[in-house]
Coordinates of C-alpha atoms in Angstrom, one line a residue:
X1 CA 0.0 0.0 0.0
X2 CA 1.2 3.5 -0.8
X3 CA 2.8 5.3 2.1
X4 CA 2.1 2.4 4.4
X5 CA -1.7 2.9 4.4
X6 CA -4.0 -0.1 4.3
X7 CA -6.1 -1.1 1.4
X8 CA -9.5 0.6 1.4
X9 CA -12.5 -1.5 2.4
X10 CA -14.4 -2.3 -0.7
X11 CA -18.2 -2.2 -1.0
X12 CA -20.1 -5.2 -2.3
X13 CA -18.9 -6.3 -5.8
X14 CA -20.4 -4.4 -8.8
X15 CA -23.6 -5.9 -10.2
X16 CA -23.9 -6.7 -13.9
X17 CA -26.8 -5.5 -16.0
X18 CA -28.3 -8.8 -17.1
X19 CA -27.7 -9.2 -20.8
X20 CA -28.3 -12.6 -22.5
X21 CA -29.1 -13.1 -26.2
X22 CA -28.7 -15.7 -28.9
X23 CA -25.7 -16.0 -31.1
X24 CA -26.5 -17.9 -34.3
X25 CA -23.0 -17.7 -35.8
X26 CA -20.7 -20.6 -35.7
X27 CA -16.9 -20.4 -35.6
X28 CA -14.2 -18.4 -33.9
X29 CA -14.0 -14.6 -34.2
X30 CA -11.4 -11.8 -34.0
X31 CA -11.9 -9.3 -31.3
X32 CA -14.1 -6.3 -31.8
X33 CA -12.4 -3.7 -33.9
X34 CA -13.6 -0.3 -32.8
X35 CA -13.8 2.8 -34.8
X36 CA -14.1 6.4 -33.6
X37 CA -14.5 9.7 -35.3
X38 CA -13.9 13.3 -34.7
X39 CA -17.3 14.1 -33.4
X40 CA -17.7 16.2 -30.3
X41 CA -18.9 13.3 -28.4
X42 CA -21.4 15.5 -26.6
X43 CA -24.6 13.9 -27.8
X44 CA -26.6 11.3 -26.0
X45 CA -29.7 9.3 -26.3
X46 CA -32.0 6.8 -24.8
X47 CA -31.5 3.2 -25.7
X48 CA -33.6 0.1 -25.4
X49 CA -33.5 -2.3 -22.4
X50 CA -32.2 -5.8 -22.8
X51 CA -34.5 -8.7 -21.9
X52 CA -32.8 -10.4 -19.0
X53 CA -33.1 -14.2 -19.2
X54 CA -31.7 -17.3 -17.8
X55 CA -29.9 -17.1 -14.4
X56 CA -30.3 -13.3 -14.4
X57 CA -34.1 -13.4 -14.8
X58 CA -34.6 -12.7 -11.1
X59 CA -32.4 -9.5 -11.1
X60 CA -35.4 -7.3 -11.8
X61 CA -34.0 -4.5 -9.8
X62 CA -30.9 -4.1 -11.8
X63 CA -30.6 -1.5 -14.5
X64 CA -30.7 -3.4 -17.8
X65 CA -28.5 -1.7 -20.3
X66 CA -26.8 -2.9 -23.4
X67 CA -25.3 -1.5 -26.6
X68 CA -25.0 -4.0 -29.4
X69 CA -21.6 -3.6 -31.0
X70 CA -21.5 -6.8 -33.0
X71 CA -24.2 -9.1 -34.4
X72 CA -22.2 -12.1 -33.4
X73 CA -22.7 -11.9 -29.7
X74 CA -20.6 -9.0 -28.4
X75 CA -22.2 -6.4 -26.2
X76 CA -21.2 -3.5 -24.1
X77 CA -22.6 -3.7 -20.6
X78 CA -22.5 -1.5 -17.6
X79 CA -22.0 -2.1 -13.9
X80 CA -23.3 -0.2 -10.9
X81 CA -22.3 -0.4 -7.2
X82 CA -24.8 -0.6 -4.4
X83 CA -26.6 2.6 -3.5
X84 CA -28.2 3.5 -0.2
X85 CA -30.8 6.3 -0.6
X86 CA -32.4 8.4 2.2
X87 CA -34.5 11.5 2.2
X88 CA -34.0 14.3 4.7
X89 CA -36.8 16.8 4.4
X90 CA -37.3 19.8 6.8
X91 CA -40.1 20.1 9.3
X92 CA -39.2 17.3 11.8
X93 CA -37.2 14.2 12.3
X94 CA -36.8 11.6 9.5
X95 CA -35.7 8.0 10.0
X96 CA -34.8 5.4 7.5
X97 CA -35.3 1.6 8.1
X98 CA -31.8 1.2 6.6
X99 CA -30.0 2.3 9.8
X100 CA -29.9 6.0 8.7
X101 CA -31.7 8.8 10.6
X102 CA -31.7 12.5 10.7
X103 CA -33.1 15.3 12.8
X104 CA -33.1 19.1 12.8
X105 CA -30.4 20.8 15.0
X106 CA -31.2 24.0 16.9
X107 CA -27.5 24.9 16.9
X108 CA -26.9 26.5 13.5
X109 CA -23.6 28.3 13.8
X110 CA -22.9 31.8 12.5
X111 CA -22.0 31.9 8.9
X112 CA -18.5 33.1 7.9
X113 CA -18.0 35.7 5.3
X114 CA -18.6 34.3 1.8
X115 CA -21.2 31.6 2.9
X116 CA -25.0 31.9 3.2
X117 CA -27.2 29.3 4.7
X118 CA -30.3 28.2 2.8
X119 CA -31.5 25.4 5.0
X120 CA -31.5 24.3 8.7
X121 CA -28.7 22.3 10.1
X122 CA -29.4 18.5 10.1
X123 CA -27.8 15.9 12.2
X124 CA -27.4 12.7 10.2
X125 CA -26.7 9.4 12.0
X126 CA -25.4 6.5 9.9
X127 CA -24.9 3.1 11.5
X128 CA -21.5 1.4 11.1
X129 CA -21.1 -0.9 8.1
X130 CA -23.2 1.2 5.7
X131 CA -21.2 1.9 2.5
X132 CA -21.8 4.0 -0.6
X133 CA -23.0 7.6 -0.9
X134 CA -26.3 8.7 0.6
X135 CA -28.8 10.4 -1.7
X136 CA -30.2 13.3 0.3
X137 CA -33.0 15.7 -0.3
X138 CA -33.0 18.8 2.0
X139 CA -35.8 21.3 2.2
X140 CA -34.8 25.0 1.9
X141 CA -35.9 27.6 4.4
X142 CA -37.2 29.6 1.5
X143 CA -37.9 28.7 -2.1
X144 CA -35.2 29.7 -4.5
X145 CA -34.8 29.9 -8.3
X146 CA -31.1 30.4 -8.2
X147 CA -29.0 27.2 -8.2
X148 CA -25.6 28.8 -8.5
X149 CA -22.9 27.8 -6.1
X150 CA -25.1 25.7 -3.8
X151 CA -23.7 22.7 -2.1
X152 CA -23.9 20.4 1.0
X153 CA -21.5 21.5 3.7
X154 CA -20.6 19.6 6.9
X155 CA -20.0 21.4 10.2
X156 CA -17.4 19.8 12.5
X157 CA -17.8 22.2 15.3
X158 CA -15.4 24.8 14.0
X159 CA -15.2 24.6 10.2
X160 CA -17.6 24.2 7.3
X161 CA -16.4 21.7 4.7
X162 CA -17.9 21.2 1.3
X163 CA -19.1 17.5 1.0
X164 CA -21.2 17.4 -2.2
X165 CA -22.9 19.2 -5.1
X166 CA -26.6 19.7 -5.2
X167 CA -29.3 20.3 -7.8
X168 CA -32.3 22.5 -7.2
X169 CA -35.5 20.4 -7.2
X170 CA -38.6 21.4 -9.3
X171 CA -40.4 24.3 -7.6
X172 CA -37.2 25.5 -5.8
X173 CA -38.3 24.3 -2.4
X174 CA -35.5 21.7 -1.9
X175 CA -32.3 20.4 -3.2
X176 CA -31.0 16.9 -3.9
X177 CA -27.5 15.5 -3.9
X178 CA -25.2 13.0 -2.4
X179 CA -23.0 12.9 0.7
X180 CA -20.6 10.4 2.1
X181 CA -22.1 7.6 4.2
X182 CA -21.0 8.8 7.6
X183 CA -22.6 10.6 10.5
X184 CA -22.4 14.4 10.1
X185 CA -24.1 17.8 10.6
X186 CA -25.0 19.1 7.2
X187 CA -26.7 22.2 5.7
X188 CA -27.2 23.7 2.3
X189 CA -25.0 26.7 1.8
X190 CA -24.3 29.1 -1.0
X191 CA -20.8 30.4 -1.5
X192 CA -20.9 34.1 -2.5
X193 CA -17.1 34.7 -2.7
X194 CA -15.7 32.6 -5.5
X195 CA -12.1 31.7 -6.2
X196 CA -12.4 31.1 -9.9
X197 CA -14.9 31.3 -12.7
X198 CA -16.3 28.4 -14.8
X199 CA -18.0 28.4 -18.2
X200 CA -19.6 25.5 -20.0
X201 CA -19.2 24.9 -23.8
X202 CA -21.9 22.9 -25.5
X203 CA -23.0 22.2 -29.1
X204 CA -26.0 23.6 -30.9
X205 CA -29.4 22.7 -29.4
X206 CA -27.6 20.9 -26.5
X207 CA -28.6 21.3 -22.9
X208 CA -25.8 22.0 -20.4
X209 CA -25.2 19.2 -17.9
X210 CA -27.3 20.0 -14.8
X211 CA -24.6 18.6 -12.5
X212 CA -22.3 21.3 -13.6
X213 CA -24.7 24.2 -14.1
X214 CA -24.8 25.3 -10.5
X215 CA -21.1 26.3 -10.6
X216 CA -21.2 27.9 -14.1
X217 CA -21.3 31.6 -14.6
X218 CA -21.5 31.5 -18.4
X219 CA -22.6 29.1 -21.2
X220 CA -21.3 29.0 -24.8
X221 CA -23.2 27.3 -27.6
X222 CA -20.8 26.6 -30.5
X223 CA -23.5 27.2 -33.2
X224 CA -21.6 29.3 -35.7
X225 CA -19.0 28.0 -38.2
X226 CA -17.2 29.5 -41.2
X227 CA -17.6 27.6 -44.4
X228 CA -14.8 27.1 -47.0
X229 CA -15.4 30.6 -48.3
X230 CA -15.2 32.2 -44.9
X231 CA -19.0 32.9 -44.7
X232 CA -20.7 32.5 -41.4
X233 CA -23.2 29.7 -41.0
X234 CA -25.4 29.6 -37.9
X235 CA -28.0 27.0 -37.0
X236 CA -31.5 28.4 -36.3
X237 CA -32.6 28.7 -32.7
X238 CA -29.4 26.8 -31.7
X239 CA -29.1 28.6 -28.3
X240 CA -32.7 27.9 -27.2
X241 CA -32.0 24.7 -25.2
X242 CA -29.3 26.4 -23.2
X243 CA -31.2 29.6 -22.7
X244 CA -34.1 27.6 -21.2
X245 CA -32.0 26.3 -18.3
X246 CA -29.5 29.2 -18.0
X247 CA -31.4 31.3 -15.5
X248 CA -29.5 34.5 -15.0
X249 CA -26.4 33.2 -16.7
X250 CA -25.6 34.7 -20.1
X251 CA -25.5 32.4 -23.1
X252 CA -22.9 33.3 -25.7
X253 CA -22.8 32.4 -29.4
X254 CA -19.7 30.4 -30.2
X255 CA -18.1 30.9 -33.7
X256 CA -15.2 28.9 -35.1
X257 CA -13.4 28.5 -38.4
X258 CA -10.8 30.0 -40.7
X259 CA -11.0 33.6 -41.7
X260 CA -10.5 34.3 -45.4
X261 CA -8.6 37.5 -46.3
X262 CA -9.6 40.5 -44.1
X263 CA -12.8 38.8 -43.1
X264 CA -15.0 41.0 -45.3
X265 CA -18.5 41.3 -43.7
X266 CA -17.7 38.7 -41.1
X267 CA -17.8 41.2 -38.2
X268 CA -21.3 42.5 -39.2
X269 CA -22.5 38.9 -39.7
X270 CA -21.4 37.8 -36.3
X271 CA -23.0 40.8 -34.5
X272 CA -26.2 40.2 -36.5
X273 CA -26.2 36.5 -35.6
X274 CA -25.7 37.3 -31.9
X275 CA -28.6 39.7 -31.9
X276 CA -30.8 37.2 -33.8
X277 CA -30.0 34.4 -31.4
X278 CA -30.5 36.8 -28.4
X279 CA -27.0 35.9 -27.2
X280 CA -25.4 37.7 -24.3
X281 CA -22.1 37.8 -26.2
X282 CA -19.8 36.0 -28.6
X283 CA -17.0 33.6 -28.1
X284 CA -14.7 33.1 -31.2
X285 CA -12.1 30.5 -32.0
X286 CA -10.7 31.8 -35.3
X287 CA -7.8 30.8 -37.5
X288 CA -6.1 33.0 -40.1
X289 CA -6.5 36.2 -38.1
X290 CA -3.5 38.5 -38.6
X291 CA -3.0 41.0 -35.7
X292 CA -5.8 42.3 -33.6
X293 CA -7.8 44.6 -35.9
X294 CA -10.6 42.1 -36.5
X295 CA -11.0 41.6 -32.8
X296 CA -11.0 45.4 -32.2
X297 CA -13.7 46.0 -34.7
X298 CA -15.8 43.1 -33.4
X299 CA -15.5 44.1 -29.8
X300 CA -16.5 47.7 -30.6
X301 CA -19.6 46.6 -32.5
X302 CA -20.6 44.1 -29.8
X303 CA -20.1 46.6 -27.0
X304 CA -22.3 49.1 -28.9
X305 CA -25.0 46.4 -29.0
X306 CA -24.6 45.7 -25.2
X307 CA -22.8 42.4 -25.8
X308 CA -19.4 41.1 -24.9
X309 CA -16.5 39.3 -26.7
X310 CA -14.3 36.5 -25.5
X311 CA -11.5 35.3 -27.8
X312 CA -10.1 31.8 -27.8
X313 CA -6.5 31.1 -28.7
X314 CA -4.5 27.8 -28.9
X315 CA -1.9 27.3 -26.1
X316 CA 0.8 26.9 -28.7
X317 CA -0.1 29.8 -31.0
X318 CA 1.7 33.1 -31.6
X319 CA -1.3 35.4 -30.9
X320 CA -0.8 38.6 -29.0
X321 CA -2.5 37.7 -25.7
X322 CA -1.8 41.0 -24.0
X323 CA -3.1 42.9 -27.0
X324 CA -6.3 40.8 -27.2
X325 CA -6.9 41.3 -23.4
X326 CA -6.8 45.0 -24.0
X327 CA -9.6 44.7 -26.5
X328 CA -11.8 41.8 -25.5
X329 CA -13.7 41.0 -22.3
X330 CA -11.9 37.7 -21.8
X331 CA -9.2 35.4 -23.2
X332 CA -9.7 31.6 -23.2
X333 CA -6.6 29.4 -23.8
X334 CA -7.3 26.1 -25.4
X335 CA -5.4 23.4 -23.6
X336 CA -3.6 20.7 -25.8
X337 CA -5.4 17.4 -25.9
X338 CA -2.1 15.6 -25.1
X339 CA -2.0 15.6 -21.3
X340 CA 1.8 15.2 -21.1
X341 CA 2.2 18.3 -23.3
X342 CA -0.4 20.2 -21.1
X343 CA 1.5 19.6 -17.9
X344 CA 4.8 20.5 -19.5
X345 CA 3.6 23.9 -20.5
X346 CA 0.5 25.1 -18.6
X347 CA 2.3 26.6 -15.6
X348 CA 4.5 28.9 -17.6
X349 CA 2.0 29.9 -20.4
X350 CA 0.8 33.2 -19.0
X351 CA 4.2 34.5 -17.9
X352 CA 5.7 33.6 -21.3
X353 CA 3.0 35.7 -23.0
X354 CA 3.5 38.6 -20.7
X355 CA 0.0 38.4 -19.1
X356 CA 0.0 40.0 -15.6
X357 CA -3.7 40.4 -15.0
X358 CA -5.0 36.9 -15.2
X359 CA -8.5 37.5 -13.9
X360 CA -10.0 37.5 -17.4
X361 CA -8.0 34.5 -18.6
X362 CA -9.4 30.9 -18.5
X363 CA -8.1 27.6 -19.5
X364 CA -10.3 25.4 -21.8
X365 CA -10.4 21.8 -20.7
X366 CA -12.2 19.0 -22.6
X367 CA -14.2 16.3 -20.8
X368 CA -13.3 13.9 -23.6
X369 CA -10.4 11.4 -23.4
X370 CA -7.6 11.4 -26.0
X371 CA -5.9 9.0 -28.3
X372 CA -2.7 9.2 -30.4
X373 CA -1.9 6.7 -33.1
X374 CA 1.6 6.7 -34.6
X375 CA 2.6 10.1 -35.8
X376 CA -1.0 11.3 -36.3
X377 CA -2.3 14.3 -34.3
X378 CA -3.8 13.6 -30.9
X379 CA -7.6 13.2 -31.3
X380 CA -10.5 13.2 -28.9
X381 CA -12.2 10.0 -28.0
X382 CA -15.1 9.3 -25.6
X383 CA -14.5 7.5 -22.3
X384 CA -16.8 4.7 -23.5
X385 CA -15.0 4.3 -26.8
X386 CA -11.7 4.1 -25.0
X387 CA -12.9 1.5 -22.6
X388 CA -14.5 -0.5 -25.4
X389 CA -11.1 -0.9 -27.0
X390 CA -9.6 -1.9 -23.7
X391 CA -12.4 -4.5 -23.1
X392 CA -12.0 -6.3 -26.4
X393 CA -11.6 -10.1 -26.1
X394 CA -9.1 -12.1 -28.2
X395 CA -10.0 -15.8 -28.7
X396 CA -9.3 -18.2 -31.5
X397 CA -10.9 -21.5 -30.9
X398 CA -11.8 -24.1 -33.6
X399 CA -13.9 -26.3 -31.3
X400 CA -14.6 -26.5 -27.6
X401 CA -15.3 -29.8 -26.0
X402 CA -17.4 -30.3 -23.0
X403 CA -15.3 -29.7 -19.8
X404 CA -12.3 -28.6 -21.8
X405 CA -10.1 -25.6 -21.0
X406 CA -10.1 -22.5 -23.3
X407 CA -7.5 -19.7 -23.1
X408 CA -9.0 -16.2 -23.3
X409 CA -7.0 -13.1 -23.6
X410 CA -7.5 -9.4 -23.7
X411 CA -7.1 -8.2 -27.2
X412 CA -5.3 -4.9 -26.5
X413 CA -4.2 -5.0 -22.9
X414 CA -1.0 -6.7 -21.8
X415 CA 2.8 -6.7 -22.4
X416 CA 4.8 -4.1 -20.5
X417 CA 3.4 -1.9 -17.7
X418 CA 2.4 0.7 -20.3
X419 CA 0.3 -1.9 -21.9
X420 CA -1.9 -2.3 -18.8
X421 CA -4.4 0.1 -17.5
X422 CA -2.2 2.2 -15.2
X423 CA -1.8 5.7 -13.7
X424 CA 0.5 7.7 -15.9
X425 CA 2.4 10.1 -13.7
X426 CA 3.5 12.3 -16.7
X427 CA -0.1 12.6 -17.9
X428 CA -1.8 12.5 -14.5
X429 CA -4.4 10.1 -15.9
X430 CA -5.1 6.5 -16.4
X431 CA -3.7 5.3 -19.8
X432 CA -2.6 2.3 -21.8
X433 CA -0.6 1.7 -24.9
X434 CA -1.3 -1.0 -27.5
X435 CA -0.1 -2.0 -30.9
X436 CA -2.4 -2.7 -33.9
X437 CA -1.3 -3.5 -37.4
X438 CA 2.3 -2.5 -36.4
X439 CA 1.2 0.9 -35.2
X440 CA 1.3 2.0 -31.6
X441 CA -1.5 3.9 -30.0
X442 CA -1.9 5.4 -26.6
X443 CA -5.2 6.3 -24.9
X444 CA -5.4 8.7 -21.9
X445 CA -8.7 8.6 -20.0
X446 CA -10.3 11.7 -18.8
X447 CA -12.3 11.4 -15.5
X448 CA -12.8 13.2 -12.3
X449 CA -9.3 12.3 -11.0
X450 CA -7.4 13.5 -14.1
X451 CA -9.6 16.6 -14.3
X452 CA -8.7 17.5 -10.7
X453 CA -5.0 17.4 -11.5
X454 CA -5.6 19.5 -14.6
X455 CA -7.4 22.1 -12.6
X456 CA -4.7 22.2 -10.0
X457 CA -2.1 22.8 -12.7
X458 CA -4.2 25.6 -14.1
X459 CA -4.4 27.2 -10.7
X460 CA -0.6 27.0 -10.3
X461 CA -0.3 28.6 -13.7
X462 CA -2.4 31.6 -12.5
X463 CA -5.5 31.1 -14.6
X464 CA -8.5 32.9 -13.3
X465 CA -11.1 30.3 -14.5
X466 CA -11.9 27.3 -16.5
X467 CA -14.1 26.7 -19.5
X468 CA -15.3 23.0 -19.8
X469 CA -15.7 21.8 -23.4
X470 CA -18.2 19.0 -24.3
X471 CA -20.3 20.0 -21.2
X472 CA -23.7 18.9 -22.5
X473 CA -26.0 16.6 -20.6
X474 CA -26.1 13.0 -21.6
X475 CA -23.5 11.7 -24.0
X476 CA -20.7 9.5 -22.6
X477 CA -18.5 12.0 -20.9
X478 CA -17.3 11.6 -17.3
X479 CA -18.7 13.4 -14.3
X480 CA -16.0 16.0 -13.5
X481 CA -18.2 18.5 -11.8
X482 CA -17.3 17.8 -8.2
X483 CA -13.6 18.9 -8.6
X484 CA -14.7 21.7 -10.9
X485 CA -17.1 23.0 -8.1
X486 CA -14.2 22.8 -5.6
X487 CA -12.0 24.7 -7.9
X488 CA -14.6 27.5 -8.5
X489 CA -15.9 27.8 -4.9
X490 CA -12.8 27.1 -2.8
X491 CA -9.8 27.5 -5.1
X492 CA -8.6 24.0 -4.1
X493 CA -9.1 20.5 -5.5
X494 CA -8.9 17.2 -3.6
X495 CA -6.3 15.3 -5.6
X496 CA -7.2 11.7 -5.8
X497 CA -6.1 8.6 -7.8
X498 CA -8.4 5.7 -8.6
X499 CA -8.4 2.6 -6.5
X500 CA -5.6 0.4 -8.0
X501 CA -7.5 -3.0 -8.2
X502 CA -10.3 -1.3 -10.2
X503 CA -7.8 -1.0 -13.1
X504 CA -7.4 -4.8 -13.2
X505 CA -9.5 -6.6 -15.9
X506 CA -12.1 -8.9 -14.5
X507 CA -13.4 -12.1 -16.2
X508 CA -16.8 -13.6 -15.3
X509 CA -18.6 -16.7 -16.6
X510 CA -22.2 -17.4 -15.6
X511 CA -21.5 -21.0 -16.6
X512 CA -18.2 -23.0 -16.5
X513 CA -15.4 -21.5 -14.4
X514 CA -12.6 -19.0 -14.7
X515 CA -9.6 -20.9 -13.2
X516 CA -7.1 -19.2 -11.0
X517 CA -8.5 -15.7 -11.1
X518 CA -8.8 -13.9 -7.7
X519 CA -11.9 -12.2 -6.7
X520 CA -12.5 -9.3 -9.0
X521 CA -11.3 -5.8 -8.0
X522 CA -9.5 -6.9 -4.8
X523 CA -5.9 -7.4 -6.1
X524 CA -3.7 -6.3 -9.0
X525 CA -2.9 -9.7 -10.2
X526 CA -2.3 -9.9 -14.0
X527 CA -5.5 -11.2 -15.6
X528 CA -4.9 -10.3 -19.3
X529 CA -5.0 -14.1 -20.0
X530 CA -7.2 -16.6 -18.2
X531 CA -8.4 -20.2 -18.7
X532 CA -12.2 -20.8 -18.9
X533 CA -13.2 -24.4 -18.1
X534 CA -16.2 -25.2 -20.3
X535 CA -19.3 -26.8 -18.7
X536 CA -19.9 -30.5 -19.1
X537 CA -23.0 -29.9 -21.2
X538 CA -23.1 -28.8 -24.8
X539 CA -24.6 -25.4 -25.6
X540 CA -23.8 -21.7 -26.0
X541 CA -22.2 -20.0 -23.0
X542 CA -21.2 -16.4 -22.3
X543 CA -18.0 -15.0 -20.9
X544 CA -17.5 -11.4 -20.0
X545 CA -14.4 -9.2 -19.8
X546 CA -14.9 -6.0 -17.8
X547 CA -12.4 -3.1 -17.5
X548 CA -12.4 0.3 -15.8
X549 CA -10.4 3.4 -15.5
X550 CA -11.5 3.8 -11.9
X551 CA -14.9 5.4 -12.3
X552 CA -16.8 3.6 -15.1
X553 CA -16.9 -0.1 -15.7
X554 CA -17.5 -1.3 -19.3
X555 CA -17.4 -4.9 -20.5
X556 CA -17.8 -7.0 -23.6
X557 CA -19.5 -10.4 -23.6
X558 CA -18.6 -13.2 -26.0
X559 CA -20.6 -16.3 -26.7
X560 CA -18.7 -19.6 -26.8
X561 CA -20.3 -22.8 -28.2
X562 CA -19.4 -26.0 -26.4
X563 CA -19.5 -29.3 -28.3
X564 CA -19.9 -27.8 -31.7
X565 CA -17.2 -27.7 -34.4
X566 CA -17.4 -24.7 -36.7
X567 CA -17.2 -25.1 -40.5
X568 CA -14.2 -22.7 -40.8
X569 CA -11.0 -23.0 -38.9
X570 CA -10.0 -19.4 -39.3
X571 CA -11.6 -16.7 -37.2
X572 CA -14.1 -14.4 -38.8
X573 CA -14.2 -10.7 -38.1
X574 CA -17.1 -9.2 -36.2
X575 CA -18.9 -6.8 -38.5
X576 CA -19.1 -3.2 -37.2
X577 CA -22.8 -2.3 -36.4
X578 CA -24.7 0.7 -35.6
X579 CA -25.2 0.4 -31.8
X580 CA -28.0 2.0 -29.9
X581 CA -27.1 4.5 -27.3
X582 CA -28.0 3.7 -23.7
X583 CA -27.4 5.2 -20.3
X584 CA -24.3 3.8 -18.7
X585 CA -24.4 4.0 -14.9
X586 CA -21.2 4.9 -13.2
X587 CA -20.1 2.8 -10.2
X588 CA -19.4 4.0 -6.7
X589 CA -15.6 4.1 -6.6
X590 CA -13.0 4.0 -3.9
X591 CA -10.4 6.5 -4.9
X592 CA -7.1 6.9 -3.2
X593 CA -5.0 9.8 -2.0
X594 CA -2.2 11.0 -4.2
X595 CA 1.2 11.1 -2.7
X596 CA 1.6 14.8 -3.3
X597 CA -1.2 16.6 -1.5
X598 CA -2.4 16.4 2.1
X599 CA -4.5 13.2 2.6
X600 CA -8.2 13.8 2.1
X601 CA -11.3 12.0 3.3
X602 CA -12.3 9.1 1.2
X603 CA -14.8 10.2 -1.4
X604 CA -17.4 7.9 -2.9
X605 CA -19.1 8.7 -6.1
X606 CA -22.8 8.5 -6.7
X607 CA -23.7 6.1 -9.4
X608 CA -24.8 8.6 -12.0
X609 CA -26.0 7.5 -15.4
X610 CA -24.0 8.6 -18.4
X611 CA -25.0 7.7 -21.9
X612 CA -22.8 5.3 -23.8
X613 CA -21.4 6.6 -27.0
X614 CA -21.5 4.8 -30.3
X615 CA -18.1 3.4 -31.0
X616 CA -17.6 4.7 -34.5
X617 CA -15.0 3.1 -36.7
X618 CA -11.5 3.1 -38.2
X619 CA -8.8 0.8 -38.9
X620 CA -8.7 -2.9 -38.1
X621 CA -6.6 -3.8 -35.1
X622 CA -4.6 -6.8 -34.3
X623 CA -4.5 -8.0 -30.7
X624 CA -1.5 -6.9 -28.7
X625 CA 0.6 -9.6 -26.9
X626 CA -0.4 -10.4 -23.4
X627 CA 2.0 -10.7 -20.5
X628 CA 2.4 -9.6 -16.9
X629 CA 2.8 -6.1 -15.3
X630 CA 0.0 -4.3 -13.5
X631 CA -0.8 -0.8 -12.6
X632 CA 0.6 0.9 -9.6
X633 CA -1.3 0.8 -6.3
X634 CA -3.2 0.3 -4.3
X635 CA -3.1 3.2 -1.9
X636 CA -4.9 4.2 1.2
X637 CA -8.0 6.4 0.9

């Protein structure tokens, strides 16, 4: 254990969404070969529910979620950890039959400067042995329509500590959110003095993620693009979805593209579009701009129309940052997608560009993960797409006899330590490297842990705020809003790394047996290759491979036929389908302290659904070799 601390106590094992379906194809198969594109990954949708059958038929309470990614018996499935809900509503004592009780306290302490109480103080008593976060609803002393900077705070007798984000319930009479499963005195407080600002960037007609909205002061909708001729194209009513939930927050029109020549009528067109969309201002990410004259003219016209201008620039560009800050109302620096490059440069960016007043400068961070293949540019990839690659199964079996052993391997995990899911100290993120068709690729996973480190680095670099890209509700993006809220409200971030054993692949077989594998997610034993002992009876049987980057568990299920000999001896490739999108619940995790900061209390994450993304397609990929070497850890919480 890191720093001599004991392993954290794990909750009950994750539960699988029951997914069973027929596989009418005979013969061996190559592993799923994913493809992914350059979309923004911000969309989401509702998928169908799989009909649980067989031995999972009784699990009616489980969330049944699946995404078909191959017609030959491979699915993506999701896991969710146990969850213990309670409700605490004002007006008296509340008691739960699950060993959790709450009552109103008469000893509300005086509020320090910068904090305002919106509820009474509640004493919550939690019996020993209860794990997982508690879902709590607290009644406010007065109805509110403003959800900004609200949170649950715990009082320890001398200090208020933020313990969880909240959402304003319909009608504004109460809030809902999650807190750690421990006895505490809690209240709903609003922080009025903020350390940093936060903006959300969404696509046209997208709704900002409600989990992040309370900490946001600005919303940008990227609805404007420049075509090949440099003309502005704006989707009709593209800001409406964001405006409906924004409250008092301004909603800006985002415009991106390459300027042709001097821009011609571009400035007039942008101002007219902002007025037509009833935008509070404009955010531009423009290439081909020489000097600052275009920004000067645009700012003057927007200010005359009672609107503001924010200019986005790449971290590695040669723009005149100080000059732009003298013209515009804000400067947003687009962080590189490669996290190792980000950490190598972010702390010195502002000083190198001669920026002294950083209050109007924000760093733009993306919720998407990243992949680099060979010498190609780093590209965004969704969390689910990355985990889908990691959870691919490699098996090449001509025939399986009853009771016989079958070797199963991970298709892309294995080899050296870099080939396993592990925490990359240079990238401050979970990553793995694999080889396909002779070309090496590396995936860095973005989640709440990596985002916390990125925010801390931005704070060290002097940035006054953060703009979160791909911030729409739904989709398959990680929930990063807790560290973001800490960054905004308190100026500090609890730096945590994922629980080490969660990075170890887990194999499960409803029938037959996985031989020699320890209990899943308890150790870091290498499980990139295992032996499945087939049942004694002929038939079709499923085996699952489940992987995680520490917050989200994604698996693939393969169907093996026992007692049947396929017509062909060579494996056949699984066709790439059009999967349906579904909500992927996130498990409760057990993160660990990083070695660098002061140890923090063990956070546990509420299982919050996120939609799985469609793994969209590229090159065929050959399984990487399997071997030993596991990720670092585990550490104490």
